[in-house]
Every structure is written in C-alpha cells, then in structure tokens.
Backbone as numpy.savetxt, mean C-alpha at the origin, in Angstrom:
# Nx Ny Nz CAx CAy CAz Cx Cy Cz
6.29 16.79 -7.52 5.96 14.63 -7.03 4.65 14.34 -7.37
4.49 13.45 -7.83 3.04 12.87 -8.46 2.45 12.51 -6.50
3.16 12.24 -5.88 2.48 11.50 -4.42 2.62 12.72 -3.68
2.90 13.87 -3.54 2.14 14.80 -2.86 1.05 14.53 -2.33
0.55 14.90 -1.30 -0.90 14.57 -1.04 -1.24 13.39 -1.32
-0.34 12.73 -1.62 -0.73 11.02 -1.59 -1.58 10.49 -0.02
-2.36 9.64 -0.21 -2.51 8.52 1.31 -1.65 7.22 1.00
-2.27 7.03 -0.18 -1.10 5.65 0.26 -0.58 5.02 -1.36
1.08 4.76 -0.80 1.52 4.64 -2.07 1.71 3.24 -2.29
1.84 2.37 -3.65 2.52 1.06 -3.88 4.05 1.09 -4.39
5.02 0.31 -4.48 5.87 0.56 -4.56 5.85 -0.99 -5.08
6.02 -1.00 -6.58 5.75 -2.67 -7.35 7.18 -2.87 -8.12
7.78 -3.62 -7.50 9.22 -4.30 -8.47 8.34 -5.90 -8.91
9.25 -6.02 -9.93 9.15 -7.27 -11.11 9.96 -8.07 -10.03
10.10 -9.74 -9.44 10.10 -10.34 -8.56 11.55 -11.11 -9.62
11.43 -11.13 -11.37 11.94 -11.66 -12.34 12.87 -10.07 -12.78
13.06 -9.28 -12.45 14.39 -8.01 -12.96 15.09 -7.51 -11.04
15.74 -8.28 -11.16 16.60 -7.46 -10.30 16.87 -5.82 -9.68
16.58 -5.47 -11.89 17.08 -3.52 -11.50 16.04 -3.29 -10.63
14.38 -3.57 -10.86 13.70 -2.92 -10.60 13.68 -2.99 -9.03
14.14 -4.28 -8.41 14.21 -4.11 -6.94 15.00 -3.12 -6.57
16.30 -3.08 -7.41 16.96 -2.43 -6.87 16.65 -0.56 -6.64
15.97 -0.35 -7.72 14.97 1.12 -7.67 14.38 1.29 -6.66
14.00 0.43 -6.04 12.59 0.48 -5.03 13.55 1.24 -3.66
14.69 1.10 -2.82 15.46 1.78 -2.14 15.40 3.56 -3.13
15.43 3.50 -3.85 15.63 5.00 -4.16 14.44 5.92 -5.10
13.19 4.81 -4.67 12.10 5.40 -4.84 11.39 5.83 -3.66
11.52 4.98 -2.44 11.63 5.13 -0.70 11.84 6.74 -0.47
13.05 6.75 -0.71 14.10 7.69 -0.03 13.67 9.20 -1.02
13.24 8.70 -2.56 12.04 10.35 -2.88 10.47 10.20 -2.35
9.87 9.41 -2.04 8.81 9.19 -1.20 9.11 9.95 0.34
10.16 9.67 0.71 10.57 9.68 2.37 10.95 11.45 2.04
11.50 12.04 0.96 12.01 13.67 0.78 10.55 14.10 0.62
9.31 13.94 -0.58 8.66 14.36 -0.98 7.10 14.09 -0.64
6.67 12.90 0.27 5.27 13.09 0.72 5.40 12.86 1.88
3.61 12.82 1.84 4.26 13.70 3.97 4.21 12.47 4.54
4.59 12.97 5.77 5.46 11.87 6.51 4.39 10.26 6.77
3.21 10.92 6.78 2.36 9.58 7.70 1.83 8.80 6.43
2.08 8.66 5.18 1.52 8.51 3.74 1.80 6.66 4.15
0.71 6.09 4.01 1.18 5.30 3.85 1.21 4.14 2.83
2.35 3.14 2.99 3.31 3.01 1.74 3.20 0.74 2.18
2.92 0.98 0.43 3.68 -0.71 0.28 4.14 -1.58 -0.72
5.01 -2.43 -0.46 5.96 -2.70 -1.39 5.57 -4.07 -1.39
5.80 -4.21 -2.64 5.18 -5.52 -3.47 6.01 -5.94 -4.77
5.74 -6.94 -4.62 7.40 -8.19 -5.32 5.86 -8.76 -6.67
5.44 -7.70 -7.55 5.13 -8.60 -8.53 5.23 -9.82 -9.31
4.42 -10.23 -10.09 5.03 -12.06 -11.32 5.91 -13.00 -10.20
5.02 -13.11 -9.12 5.11 -14.35 -8.19 4.82 -15.69 -9.15
3.52 -15.70 -9.90 3.39 -16.59 -10.91 4.83 -16.98 -11.57
5.49 -16.70 -11.33 7.20 -16.45 -12.79 7.72 -17.46 -11.89
7.88 -18.37 -11.15 8.69 -18.52 -10.00 10.36 -19.41 -10.75
9.91 -19.73 -12.08 10.99 -20.55 -12.30 11.65 -18.93 -13.22
11.12 -18.33 -13.02 11.93 -16.86 -13.54 12.78 -15.31 -12.76
12.21 -15.91 -11.33 12.84 -15.49 -10.44 14.02 -14.89 -9.78
14.16 -13.81 -9.78 15.85 -13.23 -9.35 16.09 -12.50 -8.23
14.19 -12.34 -7.24 14.76 -11.89 -5.99 13.83 -12.49 -5.19
14.63 -13.09 -4.29 13.99 -14.03 -3.48 12.27 -13.05 -2.57
11.80 -13.48 -2.27 10.14 -13.08 -1.84 11.44 -13.14 -0.01
12.17 -13.36 0.60 12.92 -13.04 1.66 13.83 -11.75 1.45
14.37 -11.81 0.56 15.18 -10.03 0.14 14.42 -9.25 -0.29
12.48 -9.73 -0.02 11.51 -7.63 0.03 10.57 -8.31 0.99
10.95 -9.12 1.63 10.48 -8.66 3.11 11.31 -8.11 4.22
12.33 -8.49 3.94 13.83 -7.79 4.76 13.55 -6.58 4.03
13.78 -5.60 2.37 13.82 -4.62 2.27 12.69 -3.92 2.93
11.37 -4.76 3.12 10.18 -4.06 3.85 9.96 -3.54 4.78
10.78 -4.30 5.64 10.80 -4.42 7.30 12.12 -3.59 7.54
13.39 -3.79 6.58 13.95 -2.35 6.67 13.64 -0.91 6.80
12.49 -0.69 6.10 12.07 0.06 6.47 10.26 0.43 6.60
9.51 -0.29 7.81 9.22 -0.24 8.09 7.47 -0.71 7.43
7.77 -0.85 6.25 6.63 -1.20 5.51 5.68 -2.37 4.95
4.77 -2.76 4.65 3.93 -3.91 4.41 4.91 -4.41 3.92
4.74 -5.70 3.24 5.63 -6.69 1.51 4.06 -7.38 1.35
4.12 -7.97 0.37 3.42 -8.77 -0.29 3.99 -9.51 -2.19
3.56 -10.66 -1.96 4.13 -10.55 -3.12 2.65 -11.38 -4.50
2.87 -10.63 -5.48 1.01 -11.04 -6.09 2.03 -11.13 -7.83
0.58 -11.25 -8.08 0.44 -11.59 -9.65 -0.41 -11.24 -9.92
-0.71 -9.86 -11.36 -1.70 -9.10 -11.47 -2.08 -9.84 -12.69
-1.14 -10.62 -13.57 -1.81 -11.88 -14.63 -2.61 -12.30 -14.11
-1.62 -13.75 -12.75 -3.07 -14.72 -12.26 -3.79 -14.16 -11.40
-4.28 -12.92 -11.12 -4.76 -11.68 -10.09 -4.42 -12.59 -8.61
-3.41 -12.74 -8.25 -2.72 -13.44 -6.72 -2.54 -12.36 -5.46
-3.33 -12.36 -4.92 -2.53 -10.91 -4.21 -3.06 -9.27 -4.35
-3.44 -9.47 -5.71 -3.64 -7.84 -6.17 -4.63 -7.35 -5.38
-6.31 -7.81 -5.31 -7.14 -7.15 -4.45 -6.66 -7.21 -2.95
-6.22 -8.86 -2.80 -5.52 -8.05 -0.86 -5.23 -7.03 -0.66
-3.86 -6.95 -1.78 -3.09 -5.45 -1.57 -3.28 -3.67 -1.94
-4.77 -4.09 -2.21 -5.19 -3.32 -2.67 -6.40 -2.49 -1.15
-6.96 -3.53 -0.73 -8.23 -3.97 0.22 -7.34 -3.34 1.59
-6.36 -3.78 2.28 -5.37 -3.84 2.73 -4.29 -2.46 3.36
-3.81 -1.63 2.07 -3.00 -0.06 1.93 -5.13 0.92 2.12
-6.21 0.42 1.16 -7.17 1.50 1.66 -7.60 1.18 3.12
-7.69 0.00 4.00 -8.14 -0.65 5.16 -6.85 0.64 6.04
-5.62 0.28 5.51 -4.84 0.89 6.36 -4.46 2.69 6.52
-5.12 3.27 5.42 -5.50 4.70 5.07 -6.38 4.66 6.49
-7.48 4.04 5.71 -9.25 4.16 6.96 -8.59 4.44 8.77
-8.25 3.38 8.40 -7.23 3.30 10.24 -6.65 4.92 10.34
-6.07 4.82 9.64 -5.11 6.58 10.35 -6.39 7.30 10.49
-6.24 7.51 8.87 -7.83 8.54 9.40 -9.09 8.92 10.26
-9.64 7.38 10.31 -10.17 7.47 11.66 -9.24 7.38 13.09
-8.17 7.18 13.35 -7.69 7.73 14.26 -7.40 9.17 14.74
-7.01 9.69 13.23 -7.04 11.31 13.15 -8.47 12.13 13.65
-9.78 11.52 13.14 -10.36 12.02 13.38 -10.87 12.47 14.69
-10.53 10.56 15.86 -10.47 10.37 17.47 -9.89 11.69 18.06
-9.27 11.38 17.08 -7.83 12.42 18.18 -7.99 13.85 17.99
-8.71 14.25 16.98 -8.99 15.83 17.19 -10.54 15.44 17.42
-11.63 14.57 17.41 -12.80 15.01 17.88 -13.03 13.81 18.89
-12.67 13.60 19.69 -13.23 12.56 20.88 -14.53 11.58 21.12
-14.74 10.64 20.94 -16.07 10.65 21.48 -16.64 11.23 22.76
-17.66 11.34 23.13 -18.37 11.71 24.00 -18.68 11.10 25.08
-18.91 9.53 24.11 -20.06 8.65 24.22 -21.95 8.58 24.65
-22.10 9.31 23.58 -23.13 10.48 22.95 -23.68 9.39 22.95
-25.35 9.76 21.97 -26.39 8.35 21.57 -25.54 7.33 20.71
-26.70 6.72 20.38 -26.27 6.15 18.78 -25.95 6.45 17.88
-24.85 5.56 16.81 -25.22 6.06 15.34 -25.96 4.88 14.71
-26.70 5.79 14.19 -27.05 4.90 12.96 -25.90 4.32 11.76
-26.06 2.93 10.99 -25.17 2.80 10.01 -25.71 1.97 9.43
-26.40 2.93 8.04 -27.40 2.52 6.75 -26.09 1.50 5.94
-27.21 0.85 4.88 -25.62 -0.14 3.92 -25.69 1.07 3.25
-24.99 0.86 1.89 -24.44 2.01 1.17 -25.26 1.19 -0.22
-26.07 3.04 -0.47 -26.83 2.31 -2.01 -26.39 1.47 -3.32
-24.75 1.47 -3.60 -24.06 0.70 -4.74 -22.89 0.53 -3.90
-22.30 -0.24 -4.74 -20.87 -1.03 -4.24 -20.07 -0.58 -5.62
-19.85 1.14 -5.93 -19.61 1.84 -6.25 -18.00 1.54 -5.89
-16.64 1.46 -6.84 -15.27 2.29 -6.05 -15.71 3.51 -5.43
-14.95 2.94 -4.18 -14.98 4.56 -3.54 -13.54 5.07 -3.29
-12.68 4.63 -4.18 -11.48 4.80 -4.44 -10.41 5.07 -5.71
-9.83 5.90 -6.02 -9.44 6.19 -7.31 -7.51 6.43 -6.81
-7.25 5.68 -7.98 -5.62 5.35 -7.90 -4.95 5.54 -9.30
-4.33 6.22 -9.35 -3.10 7.35 -10.42 -2.21 6.16 -10.61
-2.04 5.41 -11.09 -0.74 4.26 -11.69 0.25 5.25 -12.60
1.65 5.07 -11.82 2.82 6.25 -12.09 3.53 4.98 -12.94
C-alpha cells in the first residue's frame, strides 16, 4: 500500500458527492489493515464553498470522525478555506507524537540548557504524496 510507513494520512471526500463520503469507511478500513497503528489520520470534507450543492452534512462528517477517533475539518481547496490549517494540524500532531516517542526513549535528565536557534530558511519541512 502507498501509505505503509506513512506518519500522517488525510482522507478527503467531496461534500457534494455522497459516494465519495461512503468510500471513506473503506479507506479507513484499508489504512487500519496496512498502515502503522499510530499513524495520524484526518478526515477532510472538501468543497465547503459549494454549500448549495452539499450532499453530506457537516454533522455526518463529524460523526464519522468521532466514531473512528479521527480529527475532522471542512475545507475548500478552491477558496483556500482551512487547507493550511489542515496541513498544520496534521504536521503538529505528527511532531507531538514523535516528540513523545523520543521522550519515552530518552527521558530528560534535567541537564543543561538547550540552545534554540532560528531556522536558516522557511523552506518546506514536509513532503506530501497525493494519491
């Protein structure tokens, strides 16, 4: 599977297409079978700018996410609504998990100060594969 070894997965459905929403459960099942157990997941209902053509209510998306213990957002790639927020949320959740793993393996001993310096540039720190 494409997501084997992935640290984060975004499942996106089209709020104007009921069938795309119905397929999310199949994708979740596939991820549960093939991805690592601690992979961060997020469900996105896209095209929230097209509310007049909506077939899937926001409440149904939220309920699905709650049922599977996954975060949920509605987005619009066309109107740039919540897209950056979705990526930043998923990236932050991945970083929190990685930091927790590091702390579990190497607990802080209360040693000396840690120097934090500014990054050299604001180049993208993450690479994404869109399937």
